[in-house]
PDB file of C-alpha atoms and ligand atoms in Angstrom:
ATOM      1  CA  MET A1131     -16.250 -41.188  31.079  1.00 36.00           C
ATOM      2  CA  LEU A1132     -13.782 -43.934  29.271  1.00 43.00           C
ATOM      3  CA  PHE A1133     -12.871 -42.505  26.354  1.00 42.00           C
ATOM      4  CA  GLU A1134     -12.629 -40.088  23.671  1.00 42.00           C
ATOM      5  CA  ALA A1135     -13.793 -41.067  20.341  1.00 41.00           C
ATOM      6  CA  SER A1136     -13.726 -38.557  17.417  1.00 41.00           C
ATOM      7  CA  PRO A1137     -16.365 -36.515  16.833  1.00 38.00           C
ATOM      8  CA  SER A1138     -16.211 -36.146  12.905  1.00 37.00           C
ATOM      9  CA  PHE A1139     -13.989 -37.479   9.801  1.00 39.00           C
ATOM     10  CA  PRO A1140     -12.213 -37.110   7.960  1.00 42.00           C
ATOM     11  CA  PRO A1141     -11.146 -34.234   9.077  1.00 40.00           C
ATOM     12  CA  THR A1142      -8.958 -33.536   6.115  1.00 39.00           C
ATOM     13  CA  GLY A1143      -6.916 -35.512   3.648  1.00 41.00           C
ATOM     14  CA  ARG A1144      -6.399 -38.406   3.450  1.00 47.00           C
ATOM     15  CA  ALA A1145      -9.413 -40.482   1.735  1.00 45.00           C
ATOM     16  CA  VAL A1146     -12.015 -42.413   3.545  1.00 50.00           C
ATOM     17  CA  ALA A1147     -10.364 -46.722   4.235  1.00 55.00           C
ATOM     18  CA  ASP A1148     -11.662 -49.319   3.068  1.00 84.00           C
ATOM     19  CA  THR A1149     -13.310 -52.364   5.889  1.00 92.00           C
ATOM     20  CA  SER A1150     -11.193 -54.273   5.268  1.00 91.00           C
ATOM     21  CA  ALA A1151      -7.887 -52.385   6.709  1.00 94.00           C
ATOM     22  CA  PRO A1152      -6.831 -52.803  10.163  1.00 96.00           C
ATOM     23  CA  VAL A1153      -7.148 -50.812  13.280  1.00 97.00           C
ATOM     24  CA  GLY A1154      -4.000 -49.563  14.681  1.00 98.00           C
ATOM     25  CA  VAL A1155      -3.800 -50.472  18.661  1.00 98.00           C
ATOM     26  CA  PHE A1156      -0.736 -48.342  19.878  1.00 96.00           C
ATOM     27  CA  ASP A1157       0.364 -47.721  23.566  1.00 97.00           C
ATOM     28  CA  SER A1158       4.065 -45.896  24.875  1.00 96.00           C
ATOM     29  CA  GLY A1159       4.582 -50.260  25.650  1.00 94.00           C
ATOM     30  CA  LEU A1160       3.128 -53.489  26.503  1.00 92.00           C
ATOM     31  CA  GLY A1161       0.282 -52.493  28.796  1.00 94.00           C
ATOM     32  CA  GLY A1162      -2.053 -52.099  24.774  1.00 95.00           C
ATOM     33  CA  LEU A1163      -1.980 -55.226  25.223  1.00 93.00           C
ATOM     34  CA  SER A1164      -4.873 -55.312  27.888  1.00 93.00           C
ATOM     35  CA  VAL A1165      -7.024 -53.234  26.032  1.00 96.00           C
ATOM     36  CA  LEU A1166      -5.615 -55.390  22.445  1.00 95.00           C
ATOM     37  CA  ARG A1167      -6.851 -58.607  24.129  1.00 92.00           C
ATOM     38  CA  ALA A1168     -10.397 -57.039  24.679  1.00 95.00           C
ATOM     39  CA  VAL A1169     -10.988 -55.573  21.471  1.00 96.00           C
ATOM     40  CA  ARG A1170     -10.142 -59.200  19.681  1.00 93.00           C
ATOM     41  CA  ALA A1171     -12.385 -60.611  21.881  1.00 93.00           C
ATOM     42  CA  ALA A1172     -15.463 -57.907  21.152  1.00 95.00           C
ATOM     43  CA  LEU A1173     -14.758 -57.219  17.353  1.00 95.00           C
ATOM     44  CA  PRO A1174     -12.429 -60.772  15.955  1.00 92.00           C
ATOM     45  CA  ASP A1175     -12.775 -59.767  12.703  1.00 92.00           C
ATOM     46  CA  GLU A1176     -11.218 -57.544  12.350  1.00 95.00           C
ATOM     47  CA  ARG A1177      -7.147 -56.824  11.218  1.00 94.00           C
ATOM     48  CA  LEU A1178      -5.277 -54.972  14.580  1.00 96.00           C
ATOM     49  CA  VAL A1179      -1.581 -53.435  13.835  1.00 97.00           C
ATOM     50  CA  TYR A1180       0.267 -52.655  17.055  1.00 96.00           C
ATOM     51  CA  VAL A1181       2.326 -50.992  18.216  1.00 97.00           C
ATOM     52  CA  ALA A1182       4.123 -51.116  21.356  1.00 95.00           C
ATOM     53  CA  ASP A1183       6.773 -47.876  21.975  1.00 96.00           C
ATOM     54  CA  SER A1184       8.442 -49.438  24.468  1.00 92.00           C
ATOM     55  CA  LEU A1185      11.457 -48.129  23.558  1.00 94.00           C
ATOM     56  CA  TYR A1186      10.791 -44.928  25.149  1.00 94.00           C
ATOM     57  CA  ALA A1187       7.940 -46.147  27.713  1.00 93.00           C
ATOM     58  CA  PRO A1188       7.341 -45.171  30.473  1.00 94.00           C
ATOM     59  CA  TYR A1189       5.598 -42.121  29.159  1.00 94.00           C
ATOM     60  CA  GLY A1190       4.202 -41.259  32.615  1.00 89.00           C
ATOM     61  CA  GLU A1191       8.675 -39.817  33.416  1.00 87.00           C
ATOM     62  CA  ARG A1192       8.465 -37.398  29.803  1.00 92.00           C
ATOM     63  CA  ASP A1193       7.422 -33.856  29.552  1.00 93.00           C
ATOM     64  CA  ASP A1194       4.337 -33.131  28.467  1.00 92.00           C
ATOM     65  CA  ASP A1195       5.822 -32.165  24.757  1.00 95.00           C
ATOM     66  CA  PHE A1196       7.423 -35.639  24.017  1.00 96.00           C
ATOM     67  CA  ILE A1197       4.174 -37.459  24.635  1.00 96.00           C
ATOM     68  CA  ALA A1198       2.396 -35.469  22.197  1.00 96.00           C
ATOM     69  CA  ASP A1199       5.351 -35.864  19.657  1.00 97.00           C
ATOM     70  CA  ARG A1200       5.487 -39.243  19.648  1.00 97.00           C
ATOM     71  CA  THR A1201       1.810 -40.207  19.455  1.00 97.00           C
ATOM     72  CA  MET A1202       1.130 -38.381  16.717  1.00 97.00           C
ATOM     73  CA  ALA A1203       4.429 -39.460  14.903  1.00 97.00           C
ATOM     74  CA  ILE A1204       3.137 -43.150  15.847  1.00 97.00           C
ATOM     75  CA  GLY A1205      -0.559 -42.214  14.712  1.00 97.00           C
ATOM     76  CA  GLU A1206       0.697 -41.132  11.082  1.00 97.00           C
ATOM     77  CA  TRP A1207       3.067 -44.021  10.494  1.00 97.00           C
ATOM     78  CA  LEU A1208       0.127 -45.992  11.545  1.00 98.00           C
ATOM     79  CA  VAL A1209      -1.919 -44.078   9.082  1.00 97.00           C
ATOM     80  CA  SER A1210       0.996 -44.620   6.476  1.00 96.00           C
ATOM     81  CA  GLN A1211      -0.148 -48.599   7.181  1.00 96.00           C
ATOM     82  CA  GLY A1212      -3.240 -47.762   5.876  1.00 96.00           C
ATOM     83  CA  ALA A1213      -4.940 -47.941   9.297  1.00 97.00           C
ATOM     84  CA  LYS A1214      -9.094 -46.869   8.951  1.00 97.00           C
ATOM     85  CA  ALA A1215      -9.099 -46.553  13.247  1.00 97.00           C
ATOM     86  CA  LEU A1216      -6.295 -45.530  15.860  1.00 98.00           C
ATOM     87  CA  VAL A1217      -6.976 -46.875  19.358  1.00 98.00           C
ATOM     88  CA  VAL A1218      -4.759 -44.863  21.914  1.00 98.00           C
ATOM     89  CA  ALA A1219      -4.318 -47.402  24.437  1.00 98.00           C
ATOM     90  CA  CYS A1220      -2.422 -45.428  26.745  1.00 97.00           C
ATOM     91  CA  ASN A1221      -4.007 -42.995  29.517  1.00 97.00           C
ATOM     92  CA  THR A1222      -1.228 -40.789  29.172  1.00 96.00           C
ATOM     93  CA  ALA A1223      -0.759 -40.418  26.072  1.00 97.00           C
ATOM     94  CA  THR A1224      -4.980 -39.948  25.433  1.00 97.00           C
ATOM     95  CA  ALA A1225      -4.296 -37.464  28.699  1.00 95.00           C
ATOM     96  CA  GLN A1226      -1.593 -34.701  27.174  1.00 91.00           C
ATOM     97  CA  SER A1227      -2.466 -35.501  23.173  1.00 94.00           C
ATOM     98  CA  ILE A1228      -5.892 -35.960  22.012  1.00 94.00           C
ATOM     99  CA  ALA A1229      -7.303 -33.696  21.274  1.00 93.00           C
ATOM    100  CA  LEU A1230      -4.149 -32.856  19.290  1.00 94.00           C
ATOM    101  CA  VAL A1231      -3.750 -36.706  17.306  1.00 95.00           C
ATOM    102  CA  ARG A1232      -7.947 -35.979  16.975  1.00 95.00           C
ATOM    103  CA  GLU A1233      -7.295 -32.812  15.336  1.00 96.00           C
ATOM    104  CA  ARG A1234      -4.471 -33.905  12.929  1.00 96.00           C
ATOM    105  CA  LEU A1235      -5.117 -37.396  12.074  1.00 96.00           C
ATOM    106  CA  PRO A1236      -7.215 -38.271   9.193  1.00 96.00           C
ATOM    107  CA  ILE A1237      -9.365 -41.307  10.633  1.00 97.00           C
ATOM    108  CA  PRO A1238     -11.772 -41.844  13.202  1.00 96.00           C
ATOM    109  CA  LEU A1239      -9.587 -42.494  17.474  1.00 96.00           C
ATOM    110  CA  VAL A1240     -10.887 -43.841  20.293  1.00 97.00           C
ATOM    111  CA  GLY A1241      -8.802 -42.983  23.711  1.00 97.00           C
ATOM    112  CA  VAL A1242      -8.622 -44.241  27.438  1.00 97.00           C
ATOM    113  CA  GLU A1243      -9.278 -42.599  30.440  1.00 96.00           C
ATOM    114  CA  PRO A1244      -9.448 -43.877  34.202  1.00 98.00           C
ATOM    115  CA  GLY A1245     -12.816 -45.172  34.931  1.00 98.00           C
ATOM    116  CA  VAL A1246     -13.738 -41.647  37.148  1.00 98.00           C
ATOM    117  CA  LYS A1247     -17.402 -42.730  36.413  1.00 97.00           C
ATOM    118  CA  PRO A1248     -17.776 -45.927  36.806  1.00 97.00           C
ATOM    119  CA  ALA A1249     -16.166 -46.335  39.897  1.00 98.00           C
ATOM    120  CA  ALA A1250     -18.254 -43.420  41.560  1.00 98.00           C
ATOM    121  CA  LEU A1251     -21.539 -45.368  40.568  1.00 97.00           C
ATOM    122  CA  VAL A1252     -20.399 -48.622  42.421  1.00 98.00           C
ATOM    123  CA  SER A1253     -18.809 -47.618  44.961  1.00 98.00           C
ATOM    124  CA  LYS A1254     -20.599 -47.968  48.883  1.00 98.00           C
ATOM    125  CA  THR A1255     -17.958 -46.675  50.569  1.00 98.00           C
ATOM    126  CA  ARG A1256     -17.627 -43.517  48.603  1.00 98.00           C
ATOM    127  CA  VAL A1257     -13.718 -43.875  48.784  1.00 98.00           C
ATOM    128  CA  VAL A1258     -12.393 -45.238  45.656  1.00 98.00           C
ATOM    129  CA  GLY A1259      -8.034 -45.321  44.767  1.00 98.00           C
ATOM    130  CA  VAL A1260      -6.887 -44.355  41.561  1.00 98.00           C
ATOM    131  CA  LEU A1261      -3.821 -45.614  40.230  1.00 98.00           C
ATOM    132  CA  ALA A1262      -2.079 -44.217  36.874  1.00 97.00           C
ATOM    133  CA  THR A1263       0.999 -42.616  36.228  1.00 96.00           C
ATOM    134  CA  ALA A1264       1.481 -38.846  37.152  1.00 95.00           C
ATOM    135  CA  VAL A1265       1.360 -36.984  34.281  1.00 94.00           C
ATOM    136  CA  THR A1266      -2.460 -38.764  33.957  1.00 96.00           C
ATOM    137  CA  LEU A1267      -3.370 -37.717  37.260  1.00 97.00           C
ATOM    138  CA  ARG A1268      -2.011 -34.095  36.536  1.00 95.00           C
ATOM    139  CA  SER A1269      -3.197 -33.637  33.507  1.00 95.00           C
ATOM    140  CA  ALA A1270      -6.050 -31.098  33.277  1.00 96.00           C
ATOM    141  CA  ARG A1271      -8.440 -33.768  31.919  1.00 96.00           C
ATOM    142  CA  PHE A1272      -8.103 -36.158  34.606  1.00 97.00           C
ATOM    143  CA  GLN A1273      -8.963 -33.081  36.337  1.00 97.00           C
ATOM    144  CA  THR A1274     -12.148 -32.001  35.081  1.00 97.00           C
ATOM    145  CA  LEU A1275     -13.639 -36.095  35.047  1.00 97.00           C
ATOM    146  CA  LEU A1276     -12.778 -35.756  38.829  1.00 98.00           C
ATOM    147  CA  GLU A1277     -15.184 -32.707  38.820  1.00 98.00           C
ATOM    148  CA  ARG A1278     -17.786 -33.790  36.300  1.00 98.00           C
ATOM    149  CA  TYR A1279     -18.071 -37.155  37.831  1.00 98.00           C
ATOM    150  CA  ALA A1280     -16.545 -37.931  41.130  1.00 97.00           C
ATOM    151  CA  GLY A1281     -19.725 -36.608  42.955  1.00 96.00           C
ATOM    152  CA  ASP A1282     -19.772 -37.035  46.826  1.00 97.00           C
ATOM    153  CA  CYS A1283     -17.051 -39.746  46.264  1.00 98.00           C
ATOM    154  CA  ARG A1284     -13.586 -39.072  47.897  1.00 98.00           C
ATOM    155  CA  PHE A1285     -10.692 -40.208  44.950  1.00 98.00           C
ATOM    156  CA  ILE A1286      -7.355 -40.822  47.170  1.00 98.00           C
ATOM    157  CA  CYS A1287      -4.490 -40.105  43.964  1.00 98.00           C
ATOM    158  CA  GLN A1288      -1.533 -42.904  43.409  1.00 98.00           C
ATOM    159  CA  PRO A1289       1.245 -42.192  40.961  1.00 97.00           C
ATOM    160  CA  GLY A1290       2.412 -45.848  40.208  1.00 97.00           C
ATOM    161  CA  HIS A1291       5.709 -45.046  39.352  1.00 97.00           C
ATOM    162  CA  GLY A1292       7.912 -48.580  38.943  1.00 97.00           C
ATOM    163  CA  LEU A1293       4.793 -50.199  37.586  1.00 97.00           C
ATOM    164  CA  VAL A1294       5.190 -49.434  33.745  1.00 95.00           C
ATOM    165  CA  GLN A1295       8.690 -50.385  34.341  1.00 94.00           C
ATOM    166  CA  ALA A1296       7.840 -53.533  35.810  1.00 94.00           C
ATOM    167  CA  VAL A1297       5.444 -55.030  33.557  1.00 93.00           C
ATOM    168  CA  GLU A1298       7.525 -53.555  30.165  1.00 90.00           C
ATOM    169  CA  ARG A1299       9.877 -56.524  31.850  1.00 89.00           C
ATOM    170  CA  CYS A1300       7.465 -59.129  32.314  1.00 88.00           C
ATOM    171  CA  ASP A1301       7.469 -58.391  35.948  1.00 92.00           C
ATOM    172  CA  THR A1302       4.289 -59.474  37.625  1.00 93.00           C
ATOM    173  CA  HIS A1303       5.347 -60.750  40.924  1.00 93.00           C
ATOM    174  CA  SER A1304       8.131 -60.516  41.812  1.00 97.00           C
ATOM    175  CA  PRO A1305       8.929 -59.378  46.303  1.00 98.00           C
ATOM    176  CA  GLU A1306      10.052 -56.413  44.841  1.00 98.00           C
ATOM    177  CA  LEU A1307       6.607 -55.620  43.019  1.00 98.00           C
ATOM    178  CA  LEU A1308       4.736 -56.393  45.648  1.00 98.00           C
ATOM    179  CA  ALA A1309       6.292 -54.693  47.897  1.00 98.00           C
ATOM    180  CA  LEU A1310       5.503 -51.590  45.752  1.00 98.00           C
ATOM    181  CA  LEU A1311       2.215 -52.194  44.934  1.00 98.00           C
ATOM    182  CA  ALA A1312       1.633 -52.661  48.863  1.00 98.00           C
ATOM    183  CA  SER A1313       2.979 -49.129  50.062  1.00 98.00           C
ATOM    184  CA  TYR A1314       0.686 -47.786  47.330  1.00 98.00           C
ATOM    185  CA  LEU A1315      -2.511 -50.052  48.601  1.00 98.00           C
ATOM    186  CA  ARG A1316      -2.245 -50.194  51.858  1.00 98.00           C
ATOM    187  CA  PRO A1317      -3.189 -46.362  52.744  1.00 98.00           C
ATOM    188  CA  MET A1318      -5.970 -47.382  50.150  1.00 98.00           C
ATOM    189  CA  LEU A1319      -7.790 -49.841  52.562  1.00 98.00           C
ATOM    190  CA  ASP A1320      -6.311 -48.101  55.066  1.00 98.00           C
ATOM    191  CA  ALA A1321      -8.823 -44.925  54.139  1.00 98.00           C
ATOM    192  CA  GLY A1322     -12.205 -47.006  53.381  1.00 98.00           C
ATOM    193  CA  ALA A1323     -11.739 -47.734  49.837  1.00 98.00           C
ATOM    194  CA  ASP A1324     -13.557 -50.535  48.658  1.00 98.00           C
ATOM    195  CA  THR A1325     -13.375 -49.381  44.579  1.00 98.00           C
ATOM    196  CA  LEU A1326      -9.628 -49.421  42.886  1.00 98.00           C
ATOM    197  CA  VAL A1327      -9.561 -47.588  39.374  1.00 98.00           C
ATOM    198  CA  LEU A1328      -6.417 -49.294  37.167  1.00 98.00           C
ATOM    199  CA  GLY A1329      -5.858 -45.814  35.260  1.00 98.00           C
ATOM    200  CA  CYS A1330      -2.799 -47.554  33.556  1.00 97.00           C
ATOM    201  CA  THR A1331      -3.335 -50.024  30.861  1.00 97.00           C
ATOM    202  CA  HIS A1332      -0.341 -51.519  32.334  1.00 96.00           C
ATOM    203  CA  TYR A1333      -2.148 -52.467  35.871  1.00 97.00           C
ATOM    204  CA  PRO A1334      -4.312 -54.999  34.142  1.00 95.00           C
ATOM    205  CA  PHE A1335      -1.369 -57.132  34.092  1.00 94.00           C
ATOM    206  CA  LEU A1336      -1.175 -56.508  37.987  1.00 96.00           C
ATOM    207  CA  ASP A1337      -4.346 -58.000  39.289  1.00 95.00           C
ATOM    208  CA  GLU A1338      -2.983 -60.741  40.356  1.00 96.00           C
ATOM    209  CA  ALA A1339      -0.895 -59.173  42.264  1.00 98.00           C
ATOM    210  CA  ILE A1340      -3.151 -56.964  43.402  1.00 98.00           C
ATOM    211  CA  ARG A1341      -5.633 -59.690  44.560  1.00 98.00           C
ATOM    212  CA  SER A1342      -3.080 -61.363  46.205  1.00 98.00           C
ATOM    213  CA  ILE A1343      -2.401 -58.290  48.871  1.00 98.00           C
ATOM    214  CA  VAL A1344      -6.053 -56.676  49.234  1.00 98.00           C
ATOM    215  CA  GLY A1345      -7.998 -60.224  48.207  1.00 97.00           C
ATOM    216  CA  ASP A1346     -11.641 -59.479  47.442  1.00 96.00           C
ATOM    217  CA  ARG A1347     -11.736 -55.500  49.113  1.00 98.00           C
ATOM    218  CA  LEU A1348     -11.074 -53.231  46.341  1.00 98.00           C
ATOM    219  CA  GLN A1349     -14.144 -53.742  43.155  1.00 98.00           C
ATOM    220  CA  ILE A1350     -11.090 -53.742  40.903  1.00 98.00           C
ATOM    221  CA  ILE A1351     -12.510 -51.125  37.608  1.00 97.00           C
ATOM    222  CA  ASP A1352     -10.450 -51.716  33.723  1.00 93.00           C
ATOM    223  CA  THR A1353     -12.140 -49.746  31.680  1.00 94.00           C
ATOM    224  CA  SER A1354     -10.460 -52.184  28.762  1.00 95.00           C
ATOM    225  CA  VAL A1355     -14.860 -54.368  27.580  1.00 94.00           C
ATOM    226  CA  ALA A1356     -15.854 -50.780  27.208  1.00 95.00           C
ATOM    227  CA  ILE A1357     -12.713 -49.042  24.935  1.00 97.00           C
ATOM    228  CA  ALA A1358     -13.426 -52.099  22.732  1.00 97.00           C
ATOM    229  CA  ARG A1359     -17.314 -51.301  22.248  1.00 97.00           C
ATOM    230  CA  GLN A1360     -16.561 -47.822  21.732  1.00 97.00           C
ATOM    231  CA  LEU A1361     -14.620 -48.608  19.505  1.00 98.00           C
ATOM    232  CA  GLU A1362     -17.781 -50.867  17.915  1.00 97.00           C
ATOM    233  CA  ARG A1363     -20.037 -48.610  17.572  1.00 97.00           C
ATOM    234  CA  LEU A1364     -16.948 -46.343  16.283  1.00 97.00           C
ATOM    235  CA  LEU A1365     -16.236 -48.242  13.529  1.00 97.00           C
ATOM    236  CA  ASP A1366     -20.263 -48.878  13.359  1.00 96.00           C
ATOM    237  CA  ALA A1367     -21.026 -45.719  13.143  1.00 96.00           C
ATOM    238  CA  HIS A1368     -17.590 -44.458   9.750  1.00 95.00           C
ATOM    239  CA  ARG A1369     -19.310 -48.024   8.421  1.00 95.00           C
ATOM    240  CA  LEU A1370     -15.725 -49.384   8.770  1.00 96.00           C
ATOM    241  CA  ARG A1371     -16.587 -52.714  10.116  1.00 94.00           C
ATOM    242  CA  ALA A1372     -14.751 -55.493   8.431  1.00 93.00           C
ATOM    243  CA  ALA A1373     -17.591 -57.915   6.570  1.00 85.00           C
ATOM    244  CA  GLY A1374     -16.557 -61.094   8.577  1.00 73.00           C
ATOM    245  CA  PRO A1375     -16.997 -63.790   8.964  1.00 65.00           C
ATOM    246  CA  SER A1376     -13.157 -63.267   7.456  1.00 63.00           C
ATOM    247  CA  PRO A1377     -10.966 -66.379   8.582  1.00 63.00           C
ATOM    248  CA  ARG A1378      -8.712 -64.902  11.640  1.00 64.00           C
ATOM    249  CA  ALA A1379      -5.698 -63.157  11.048  1.00 75.00           C
ATOM    250  CA  LEU A1380      -3.138 -62.623  14.286  1.00 84.00           C
ATOM    251  CA  PRO A1381      -2.169 -59.194  15.015  1.00 92.00           C
ATOM    252  CA  ARG A1382       0.378 -57.593  13.864  1.00 94.00           C
ATOM    253  CA  PHE A1383       2.754 -56.531  16.265  1.00 94.00           C
ATOM    254  CA  TYR A1384       5.613 -53.945  16.575  1.00 95.00           C
ATOM    255  CA  SER A1385       7.704 -52.675  18.574  1.00 94.00           C
ATOM    256  CA  THR A1386      10.308 -49.824  18.802  1.00 95.00           C
ATOM    257  CA  ALA A1387      12.618 -51.863  21.053  1.00 92.00           C
ATOM    258  CA  ASP A1388      14.067 -55.561  20.355  1.00 88.00           C
ATOM    259  CA  GLY A1389      10.456 -57.022  21.490  1.00 84.00           C
ATOM    260  CA  GLU A1390      10.931 -59.616  22.932  1.00 86.00           C
ATOM    261  CA  SER A1391       9.327 -58.853  26.146  1.00 84.00           C
ATOM    262  CA  GLN A1392       6.328 -58.007  23.867  1.00 85.00           C
ATOM    263  CA  ARG A1393       6.743 -61.365  22.553  1.00 86.00           C
ATOM    264  CA  GLN A1394       6.324 -63.292  25.728  1.00 85.00           C
ATOM    265  CA  LEU A1395       3.326 -61.355  26.910  1.00 81.00           C
ATOM    266  CA  ALA A1396       1.555 -61.291  23.521  1.00 83.00           C
ATOM    267  CA  ALA A1397       2.228 -65.345  24.106  1.00 85.00           C
ATOM    268  CA  SER A1398       1.295 -66.022  27.909  1.00 80.00           C
ATOM    269  CA  LEU A1399      -1.729 -63.303  27.792  1.00 75.00           C
ATOM    270  CA  LEU A1400      -2.629 -63.891  23.971  1.00 77.00           C
ATOM    271  CA  GLN A1401      -1.650 -67.265  23.730  1.00 82.00           C
ATOM    272  CA  ILE A1402      -0.025 -65.959  20.118  1.00 82.00           C
ATOM    273  CA  ASP A1403       3.528 -67.190  19.527  1.00 83.00           C
ATOM    274  CA  ALA A1404       3.596 -63.777  17.780  1.00 79.00           C
ATOM    275  CA  ARG A1405       6.676 -62.041  15.376  1.00 86.00           C
ATOM    276  CA  VAL A1406       7.282 -58.483  17.123  1.00 90.00           C
ATOM    277  CA  GLU A1407       9.175 -56.783  14.004  1.00 93.00           C
ATOM    278  CA  HIS A1408      10.963 -54.043  15.643  1.00 93.00           C
ATOM    279  CA  VAL A1409       9.495 -50.650  13.896  1.00 95.00           C
ATOM    280  CA  VAL A1410      11.838 -46.825  13.951  1.00 95.00           C
ATOM    281  CA  ILE A1411       9.375 -44.856  13.734  1.00 96.00           C
ATOM    282  CA  PRO A1412      11.164 -41.158  13.772  1.00 95.00           C
ATOM    283  CA  SER A1413       9.498 -38.183  15.640  1.00 96.00           C
ATOM    284  CA  ARG A1414      10.873 -34.213  16.253  1.00 95.00           C
ATOM    285  CA  ARG A1415      12.094 -34.658  19.797  1.00 95.00           C
ATOM    286  CA  THR A1416      13.940 -38.398  19.237  1.00 93.00           C
ATOM    287  CA  ARG A1417      15.729 -37.677  15.686  1.00 80.00           C
ATOM    288  CA  PRO A1418      19.399 -36.420  16.632  1.00 65.00           C
ATOM    289  CA  LEU A1419      20.073 -33.328  17.235  1.00 55.00           C
ATOM    290  CA  GLU A1420      21.759 -31.714  14.079  1.00 53.00           C
ATOM    291  CA  SER A1421      24.350 -30.177  16.660  1.00 54.00           C
ATOM    292  CA  ASP A1422      24.929 -34.396  17.482  1.00 50.00           C
ATOM    293  CA  LEU A1423      25.735 -35.439  14.058  1.00 51.00           C
ATOM    294  CA  ALA A1424      28.568 -31.899  13.469  1.00 51.00           C
TER     295      ALA A1424
HETATM  296  N1  LIG B 482      -0.041 -48.086  29.254  1.00 59.41           N
HETATM  297  C1  LIG B 482       0.849 -46.351  29.807  1.00 59.41           C
HETATM  298  C2  LIG B 482      -0.985 -45.674  30.645  1.00 59.41           C
HETATM  299  O1  LIG B 482      -1.927 -45.943  29.814  1.00 59.41           O
HETATM  300  C3  LIG B 482       1.669 -46.260  30.500  1.00 59.41           C
HETATM  301  C4  LIG B 482       1.822 -44.919  30.173  1.00 59.41           C
HETATM  302  C5  LIG B 482       3.770 -45.387  30.361  1.00 59.41           C
HETATM  303  O2  LIG B 482       4.334 -45.483  29.826  1.00 59.41           O
HETATM  304  O3  LIG B 482       4.490 -44.062  31.034  1.00 59.41           O
HETATM  305  O4  LIG B 482      -0.851 -45.035  30.703  1.00 59.41           O
END
């Protein structure tokens, strides 16, 4: 399974949003821009609001409660901005908190999960590499995915320590990064893998770097296009699709950090000269403790 959608809508509270309301897209940082690119291509009439929680990235090095706390806070903030649906464009946040967010937010949502199922379908050697954050790989959701879809495939799961940080500083090609990537990928090649699952939305930005190491020996599974299609189905099911065609609006970008890397990546990846607004989204775990203020 590539994604998780809310089975029912709205579970509680808020009135149904109108079709011209924006879709919220959220990630711990810049990775969700790879999903936003696919959503813009599939659903050009939708208005999009993107939040990068870059001040607190990488989530993959955080504890489970922190990830759930930030995911809820940002989801609630996007609802307060009038979002009609939410894309949790972060495998790590999906793995840790999608059930909680789905239960509490009054809008339909789509999460992302590593493409175990498509990888098992296409691998000929029956050896597949997975690069994802340590949190995603140790999550119960990921273990369930493997149990359900791995079949006779052997999955070599490698935590991508350091890769999110590299993308967050817009490093997609440095010699240090290539050496780190090679140390993750070579053991997969040596084990006979022919397929690589990118289980983190930051990693599609490393596509060229990965190719420079593995050539065409690995087929790369990136689920962004499938996520965009799932969002389309979800909006249709809830009669929330924007009534197009409308003038192509630029997404609105927000960052909890200074936003400079996001602006650079949006320019190079999306060819958008985007203004990135700084936003403060408080949450239980990031509020100063009363003892700190005393
Ligand atoms: N883009 C996030 C993901 O898909 C990165 C998580 C992190 O910040 O470590 O998992």
